[in-house]
Amino acid sequence: MIGAGLIGRKHLRKLAEHNDYELVGIADVNAEQVAAEQPGARVFADYRKLLDEARPEAVIIASPNQLHAENGIACARAGIHILLEKPVTDTLQSAAGLIAEVRKAGVRSLVGHHRRHHLQVKALKALLAQGRIGDVVGVSAIWATHKPADYFKVAPWRSQAGGGPILINLIHEVDFLRFAVGEIVAVEAMASNRQRGFAVEDTAAALIEFENGALGTFFLSDSAVTPWTMEQGLGESPEFPFSRQSSYRVMGRRGTLEFPTLNQWTQANDAQDWNKPIQSQANHAGSIDPYTAQLDHFRDVIRGAATSLQPVEDGARSLLVTLAIAEAATSGRRIDLRERYAALAT
Ligand SMILES: NC(=O)c1ccc[n+]([C@@H]2O[C@H](COP(=O)([O-])OP(=O)(O)OC[C@H]3O[C@@H](n4cnc5c(N)ncnc54)[C@H](O)[C@@H]3O)[C@@H](O)[C@H]2O)c1
C-alpha cells in the first residue's frame, strides 16, 4: 500500500478481511502515525524502499492525485502490478507518461473507480445489453447534494480552482456513464458559483453526446438539498444516508430504466405509442461491498484469470472527459473528444 490516508485505511481494512492477500508493507510519509495505527505491519516513509525491500507482487496506490503517476511509474519499472486510486493521475500529460511505462513494462493495472463493481451497475449493463429498453435514446442524470460548511473549512483547496464538484464528484458519474451507457464523444457545459461565491463552481450543467448516438443531460450541484446522488441511491456508505431514489433515467426506443433502483417502464407487447398505458416493473440486483469486489477482481487480474475492468488507458479517458466538461464550462464551446482520445493513445 502506498498512502494510508482516508481511502488507504479503508483498503487496509478490506485487505485484512481478504484471504487471498498478504500485506507485505505500507509506505506513507506519515510513517510514525501509520505504524501506530497498523501494529505488525512493515511501514516505510519512502515508497521506493517499500518496493525494494518488501518486494510486493502488487501495490495499491492511494496517495494524493499528484503522486499517482510517479508512484505508478516506479511500480511499473519494478514489474509490480498496480491498483491505482481514481483519478488515474492529475493531468492528461502525466497520464500519458504512466500509460507508456505500464505498457513498456507489461504490468497489469486497474483504476479504482469502485462503482464499476456494484451488482446494480452490472445488472443495468446486462438489462441494456438484453435490449430491455431498446436502443438508448438519451440519459437524464442528477448529482446534487448540499455539502456542509465544514467540508470547505477543513480543506480550503476545495473552494479553489480544481476543488469543485466537477473534478471531485462528476468524474465518478462520467466513469459510470462511459461504463454503463457508452463512450462519450462530445460535451458542452455551463457552470455557476452563485450559491457559495467561491472561486470554483458550486453548480454545473453538462450536455453529453455518446458514440452510440444517444444524448445526455447532467445537472450537478454541491449546494442543493436533494435525494439524488448515486451515493444516496445505492446506500454504498454510511456517511450518505440511503434515499432509495434513482438519480439516472436511461431512456430507450422501447422503455426506460431508472438507476440505481432498476425500475423499468415499458408498454404492453413492446408498444411504442404515446396513447398506450405505461407500466413499471421492478428488477432486482443484490448489494455487495464494491471495495471487496474490486479486490477480488484485482486478484484475478494479477493472476491473469481476468482482463482488467479498467486499465490506466481507460481511467485516463474518464479524466479526459471530466477535464473537457470543466473546460467547456469556461469556454462556452462544444468540445469534440475524438481527437483528444487519439492523442492520448499515441
Ligand atoms: N475510490 C474512492 O472511493 C475514493 C475515495 C476517497 C479518495 N480517493 C482517492 O484516493 C486518493 C487518496 O485520497 P485520500 O482521501 O485517502 O487522501 P488522504 O490525504 O487522506 O491520504 C493520502 C495519504 O498519502 C500519504 N502520502 C502523501 N505523500 C506521500 C508520499 N510521497 N509517499 C507515500 N505516502 C504519501 C499521506 O500521508 C496520506 O496518508 C486520491 O487520489 C483520491 O482521489 C478515492
Coordinates of C-alpha atoms and ligand atoms in Angstrom, one line a residue:
M1 CA 0.0 0.0 0.0
I2 CA 1.3 3.4 -0.9
G3 CA -0.6 6.1 1.0
A4 CA -2.5 5.1 4.2
G5 CA -4.9 8.1 4.4
L6 CA -8.7 8.1 4.3
I7 CA -9.2 5.6 1.4
G8 CA -5.9 3.8 2.0
R9 CA -7.1 2.8 5.5
K10 CA -10.3 1.5 4.0
H11 CA -8.4 -0.7 1.6
L12 CA -6.2 -1.9 4.5
R13 CA -9.4 -3.0 6.4
K14 CA -10.7 -4.8 3.3
L15 CA -7.3 -6.5 2.7
A16 CA -7.2 -7.7 6.3
E17 CA -10.5 -9.5 5.8
H18 CA -9.4 -11.0 2.4
N19 CA -7.9 -14.5 2.4
D20 CA -6.0 -14.1 -0.9
Y21 CA -3.9 -11.1 0.0
E22 CA -0.9 -10.8 2.3
L23 CA 0.1 -7.3 3.4
V24 CA 3.9 -7.1 3.0
G25 CA 4.3 -3.4 3.7
I26 CA 2.9 0.2 3.8
A27 CA 4.6 3.4 2.6
D28 CA 3.4 6.7 3.9
V29 CA 5.3 9.9 4.6
N30 CA 3.5 10.0 7.9
A31 CA 5.2 6.7 8.8
E32 CA 5.1 7.0 12.6
Q33 CA 1.4 7.6 12.8
V34 CA 0.7 4.9 10.3
A35 CA 2.9 2.4 12.2
A36 CA 1.0 3.2 15.4
E37 CA -2.3 2.6 13.6
Q38 CA -1.2 -0.6 11.9
P39 CA 0.6 -2.7 14.5
G40 CA 2.5 -5.6 13.0
A41 CA 2.8 -4.0 9.5
R42 CA 6.2 -3.0 8.0
V43 CA 5.9 0.7 7.4
F44 CA 8.2 2.8 5.2
A45 CA 8.4 6.5 5.0
D46 CA 9.8 6.3 1.4
Y47 CA 7.7 4.3 -1.1
R48 CA 10.9 3.3 -3.0
K49 CA 12.1 1.4 0.0
L50 CA 8.8 -0.5 0.2
L51 CA 9.3 -1.6 -3.5
D52 CA 13.0 -2.6 -3.0
E53 CA 12.8 -4.2 0.4
A54 CA 9.3 -5.7 0.8
R55 CA 9.2 -6.7 -2.9
P56 CA 5.4 -6.8 -3.4
E57 CA 3.8 -8.6 -6.3
A58 CA 1.2 -5.8 -6.5
V59 CA 0.6 -2.4 -5.0
I60 CA -2.5 -0.3 -4.2
I61 CA -1.7 3.3 -4.8
A62 CA -3.8 5.6 -2.6
S63 CA -1.6 8.6 -2.4
P64 CA -2.6 12.2 -3.4
N65 CA -3.6 12.6 -7.1
Q66 CA -0.4 14.5 -7.9
L67 CA 1.7 11.4 -6.9
H68 CA -0.2 8.7 -8.8
A69 CA 1.9 8.9 -12.0
E70 CA 5.3 8.9 -10.1
N71 CA 4.2 6.0 -7.9
G72 CA 2.7 4.1 -10.8
I73 CA 5.8 4.5 -13.0
A74 CA 8.1 3.3 -10.2
C75 CA 5.9 0.2 -9.7
A76 CA 5.8 -0.5 -13.5
R77 CA 9.6 -0.2 -13.7
A78 CA 9.9 -2.7 -10.9
G79 CA 7.5 -5.1 -12.6
I80 CA 4.8 -4.6 -10.0
H81 CA 1.0 -4.7 -10.8
I82 CA -1.0 -1.7 -9.7
L83 CA -4.4 -0.8 -8.4
L84 CA -4.4 2.9 -8.7
E85 CA -7.0 5.1 -6.9
K86 CA -9.1 7.4 -9.1
P87 CA -8.4 9.8 -10.8
V88 CA -5.7 7.9 -12.7
T89 CA -3.4 10.9 -12.4
D90 CA -3.9 14.7 -12.0
T91 CA -3.2 15.7 -15.7
L92 CA -3.5 14.1 -19.1
Q93 CA 0.2 14.7 -19.7
S94 CA 1.1 12.7 -16.6
A95 CA -1.5 10.0 -17.5
A96 CA 0.2 9.6 -21.0
G97 CA 3.6 9.1 -19.2
L98 CA 2.2 6.5 -16.9
I99 CA 0.4 4.7 -19.8
A100 CA 3.7 4.5 -21.7
E101 CA 5.6 3.0 -18.8
V102 CA 2.8 0.5 -17.9
R103 CA 2.8 -0.7 -21.5
K104 CA 6.5 -0.9 -21.7
A105 CA 6.8 -3.0 -18.5
G106 CA 3.8 -5.2 -19.4
V107 CA 2.4 -4.9 -15.8
R108 CA -1.3 -5.1 -15.2
S109 CA -3.3 -2.1 -14.0
L110 CA -6.7 -1.4 -12.5
V111 CA -8.1 2.1 -11.8
G112 CA -10.1 2.3 -8.6
H113 CA -13.4 3.6 -9.9
H114 CA -15.1 1.3 -7.5
R115 CA -18.6 1.8 -8.7
R116 CA -17.9 -0.4 -11.7
H117 CA -18.0 -3.4 -9.2
H118 CA -21.6 -2.8 -7.9
L119 CA -24.0 -5.6 -8.7
Q120 CA -26.6 -2.9 -9.6
V121 CA -24.2 -1.5 -12.3
K122 CA -23.6 -5.0 -13.7
A123 CA -27.4 -5.6 -13.7
L124 CA -28.0 -2.3 -15.6
K125 CA -25.4 -3.2 -18.2
A126 CA -27.0 -6.6 -18.6
L127 CA -30.5 -5.2 -19.0
L128 CA -29.3 -2.7 -21.6
A129 CA -27.4 -5.5 -23.5
Q130 CA -30.6 -7.7 -23.4
G131 CA -32.4 -4.9 -25.2
R132 CA -35.0 -4.4 -22.4
I133 CA -35.5 -0.8 -23.4
G134 CA -34.3 -1.0 -27.0
D135 CA -31.7 1.3 -28.3
V136 CA -30.7 4.1 -25.9
V137 CA -32.0 7.5 -27.0
G138 CA -30.9 9.6 -24.0
V139 CA -29.9 9.9 -20.3
S140 CA -31.1 12.4 -17.8
A141 CA -28.9 12.5 -14.7
I142 CA -28.5 14.4 -11.5
W143 CA -25.9 14.5 -8.8
A144 CA -27.0 17.1 -6.3
T145 CA -26.4 17.4 -2.6
H146 CA -25.6 20.1 0.0
K147 CA -22.0 19.8 1.3
P148 CA -21.7 21.2 4.9
A149 CA -19.7 24.3 5.6
D150 CA -17.1 22.2 7.4
Y151 CA -16.2 20.4 4.2
F152 CA -14.7 23.6 2.9
K153 CA -13.2 24.8 6.2
V154 CA -11.1 21.7 6.8
A155 CA -9.6 21.7 3.3
P156 CA -9.5 25.2 1.8
W157 CA -8.3 23.8 -1.6
R158 CA -11.9 22.6 -2.1
S159 CA -13.1 26.2 -2.6
Q160 CA -10.3 26.9 -5.1
A161 CA -10.0 26.1 -8.8
G162 CA -9.9 22.3 -9.3
G163 CA -11.6 21.6 -6.0
G164 CA -15.2 21.9 -7.2
P165 CA -17.8 19.2 -7.8
I166 CA -16.8 18.8 -11.5
L167 CA -13.4 17.3 -10.7
I168 CA -14.2 15.8 -7.3
N169 CA -17.6 14.3 -7.9
L170 CA -18.6 14.3 -11.6
I171 CA -15.6 12.2 -12.5
H172 CA -17.3 9.2 -10.8
E173 CA -20.5 9.8 -12.7
V174 CA -18.7 10.3 -16.0
D175 CA -16.9 7.0 -15.5
F176 CA -20.2 5.3 -14.7
L177 CA -21.9 6.7 -17.8
R178 CA -18.9 5.6 -20.0
F179 CA -19.0 2.1 -18.5
A180 CA -22.8 1.6 -18.4
V181 CA -24.2 3.6 -21.4
G182 CA -21.3 4.0 -23.9
E183 CA -18.3 6.1 -24.8
I184 CA -18.7 9.9 -24.6
V185 CA -17.6 11.7 -27.8
A186 CA -18.6 15.4 -27.2
V187 CA -19.5 17.7 -24.3
E188 CA -20.9 21.2 -23.7
A189 CA -21.3 22.8 -20.3
M190 CA -22.2 25.8 -18.1
A191 CA -21.1 26.4 -14.5
S192 CA -22.0 28.8 -11.8
N193 CA -20.7 29.9 -8.4
R194 CA -23.8 31.9 -7.5
Q195 CA -24.7 29.9 -4.3
R196 CA -21.4 29.9 -2.4
G197 CA -19.5 32.7 -4.2
F198 CA -16.2 30.6 -4.2
A199 CA -13.6 30.9 -7.0
V200 CA -14.7 27.4 -8.0
E201 CA -18.1 26.3 -9.3
D202 CA -20.8 25.0 -7.0
T203 CA -23.3 24.1 -9.7
A204 CA -22.9 22.9 -13.3
A205 CA -25.0 21.6 -16.2
A206 CA -23.5 19.5 -19.0
L207 CA -24.7 18.2 -22.4
I208 CA -23.2 14.9 -23.4
E209 CA -23.1 13.1 -26.8
F210 CA -22.4 9.3 -26.7
E211 CA -20.7 7.3 -29.5
N212 CA -23.9 5.3 -30.0
G213 CA -25.8 8.4 -30.9
A214 CA -27.6 8.9 -27.5
L215 CA -27.6 12.3 -25.9
G216 CA -27.5 13.1 -22.2
T217 CA -28.0 16.0 -19.7
F218 CA -26.3 16.2 -16.4
F219 CA -27.2 18.5 -13.5
L220 CA -24.5 18.8 -10.8
S221 CA -24.5 20.8 -7.6
D222 CA -23.0 20.7 -4.1
S223 CA -25.4 23.4 -2.9
A224 CA -28.9 21.9 -3.3
V225 CA -30.6 19.5 -0.8
T226 CA -31.9 16.5 -2.8
P227 CA -32.2 12.7 -2.5
W228 CA -30.5 12.3 -5.9
T229 CA -26.9 11.3 -5.7
M230 CA -25.6 7.8 -6.6
E231 CA -24.2 7.6 -3.0
Q232 CA -27.7 8.1 -1.5
G233 CA -29.4 5.9 -4.1
L234 CA -27.1 3.0 -3.6
G235 CA -26.6 3.3 0.1
E236 CA -23.0 2.4 -0.6
S237 CA -21.5 4.0 2.6
P238 CA -22.9 5.1 6.0
E239 CA -21.8 8.7 5.5
F240 CA -24.5 9.2 2.9
P241 CA -27.9 8.1 4.3
F242 CA -29.9 5.8 2.0
S243 CA -32.6 7.6 0.0
R244 CA -33.7 4.7 -2.3
Q245 CA -34.1 7.2 -5.1
S246 CA -32.9 7.0 -8.7
S247 CA -30.7 9.8 -9.9
Y248 CA -30.5 8.4 -13.5
R249 CA -33.1 7.8 -16.2
V250 CA -31.9 5.8 -19.2
M251 CA -34.5 6.2 -22.0
G252 CA -34.7 3.9 -25.0
R253 CA -36.9 3.3 -28.0
R254 CA -38.9 0.6 -26.1
G255 CA -38.8 1.8 -22.5
T256 CA -36.9 3.4 -19.6
L257 CA -34.7 2.2 -16.8
E258 CA -34.2 4.2 -13.6
F259 CA -30.9 3.8 -11.8
P260 CA -29.9 2.6 -9.2
T261 CA -33.4 1.3 -8.4
L262 CA -33.5 -0.5 -11.8
N263 CA -37.2 0.3 -12.0
Q264 CA -38.3 -0.3 -15.6
W265 CA -41.0 1.4 -17.6
T266 CA -42.4 -0.3 -20.8
Q267 CA -45.7 -0.7 -22.6
A268 CA -47.6 -4.0 -23.2
N269 CA -46.5 -6.0 -26.2
D270 CA -43.5 -3.7 -26.7
A271 CA -45.7 -1.0 -27.9
Q272 CA -44.2 2.4 -28.9
D273 CA -47.3 4.5 -28.7
W274 CA -47.9 7.6 -26.5
N275 CA -51.6 6.8 -26.3
K276 CA -51.0 3.4 -24.6
P277 CA -50.5 3.0 -20.9
I278 CA -47.0 2.6 -19.5
Q279 CA -46.3 0.2 -16.6
S280 CA -43.4 -0.1 -14.2
Q281 CA -41.7 -3.3 -13.3
A282 CA -39.1 -4.0 -10.7
N283 CA -35.7 -5.5 -11.5
H284 CA -33.6 -6.9 -8.6
A285 CA -29.9 -6.9 -8.1
G286 CA -28.1 -7.8 -4.9
S287 CA -25.9 -5.5 -2.9
I288 CA -22.2 -6.1 -2.2
D289 CA -19.2 -4.2 -0.9
P290 CA -17.7 -2.7 -4.0
Y291 CA -14.2 -2.3 -2.5
T292 CA -14.1 -6.1 -1.6
A293 CA -15.4 -6.9 -5.1
Q294 CA -12.7 -4.7 -6.5
L295 CA -10.0 -6.6 -4.6
D296 CA -11.5 -9.9 -5.9
H297 CA -11.2 -8.6 -9.4
F298 CA -7.7 -7.2 -8.9
R299 CA -6.6 -10.7 -7.6
D300 CA -8.0 -12.3 -10.8
V301 CA -6.2 -9.6 -12.9
I302 CA -2.9 -10.2 -11.1
R303 CA -3.3 -14.0 -11.7
G304 CA -4.1 -13.4 -15.4
A305 CA -7.5 -15.0 -14.9
A306 CA -9.4 -11.8 -15.8
T307 CA -9.0 -8.8 -18.0
S308 CA -8.8 -5.6 -16.1
L309 CA -12.2 -3.8 -16.0
Q310 CA -10.3 -0.5 -16.1
P311 CA -6.6 -0.4 -17.2
V312 CA -4.8 3.0 -16.9
E313 CA -5.7 3.8 -20.6
D314 CA -9.4 3.7 -19.7
G315 CA -9.0 5.6 -16.5
A316 CA -7.3 8.4 -18.5
R317 CA -10.4 8.6 -20.7
S318 CA -12.7 9.3 -17.7
L319 CA -10.2 12.0 -16.7
L320 CA -10.2 13.5 -20.2
V321 CA -14.0 13.7 -20.4
T322 CA -14.2 15.4 -16.9
L323 CA -11.5 17.9 -17.7
A324 CA -13.2 18.7 -21.0
I325 CA -16.5 19.4 -19.2
A326 CA -14.6 21.9 -16.9
E327 CA -13.0 23.5 -20.0
A328 CA -16.3 23.6 -21.9
A329 CA -17.9 25.4 -18.9
T330 CA -15.2 28.1 -19.1
S331 CA -15.0 28.5 -22.9
G332 CA -18.7 28.0 -23.6
R333 CA -17.8 25.8 -26.6
R334 CA -18.7 22.3 -27.7
I335 CA -15.7 20.0 -27.3
D336 CA -15.3 17.0 -29.6
L337 CA -13.3 14.4 -27.7
R338 CA -12.3 12.0 -30.5
E339 CA -9.0 13.7 -31.5
R340 CA -8.1 14.0 -27.8
Y341 CA -8.7 10.3 -27.2
A342 CA -6.5 9.5 -30.2
A343 CA -3.7 11.9 -28.9
L344 CA -3.8 10.2 -25.5
A345 CA -3.3 6.8 -27.0
T346 CA -0.2 7.7 -29.1
Ligands
LIG1 N1 -12.5 5.4 -4.7 C1 -12.9 6.1 -3.7 O1 -13.9 5.9 -3.1 C2 -12.0 7.2 -3.2 C3 -12.4 7.9 -2.0 C4 -11.5 8.9 -1.5 C5 -10.3 9.2 -2.1 N2 -10.0 8.5 -3.3 C6 -8.7 8.8 -3.9 O2 -7.7 8.2 -3.2 C7 -6.5 9.1 -3.1 C8 -6.2 9.5 -1.7 O3 -7.3 10.2 -1.2 P1 -7.5 10.3 0.4 O4 -8.8 11.0 0.6 O5 -7.3 9.0 1.1 O6 -6.3 11.3 0.8 P2 -5.6 11.4 2.2 O7 -4.9 12.7 2.2 O8 -6.5 11.1 3.3 O9 -4.4 10.3 2.1 C9 -3.3 10.3 1.3 C10 -2.1 9.6 2.1 O10 -1.0 9.6 1.3 C11 0.1 9.9 2.1 N3 1.2 10.5 1.3 C12 1.4 11.8 0.9 N4 2.6 11.9 0.2 C13 3.1 10.6 0.1 C14 4.3 10.1 -0.5 N5 5.1 10.9 -1.1 N6 4.5 8.8 -0.3 C15 3.7 8.0 0.4 N7 2.5 8.4 1.0 C16 2.3 9.8 0.9 C17 -0.4 10.9 3.2 O11 0.4 11.0 4.3 C18 -1.8 10.3 3.4 O12 -1.8 9.4 4.5 C19 -6.9 10.3 -4.0 O13 -6.4 10.0 -5.3 C20 -8.4 10.3 -4.0 O14 -8.9 10.8 -5.2 C21 -10.8 7.5 -3.8

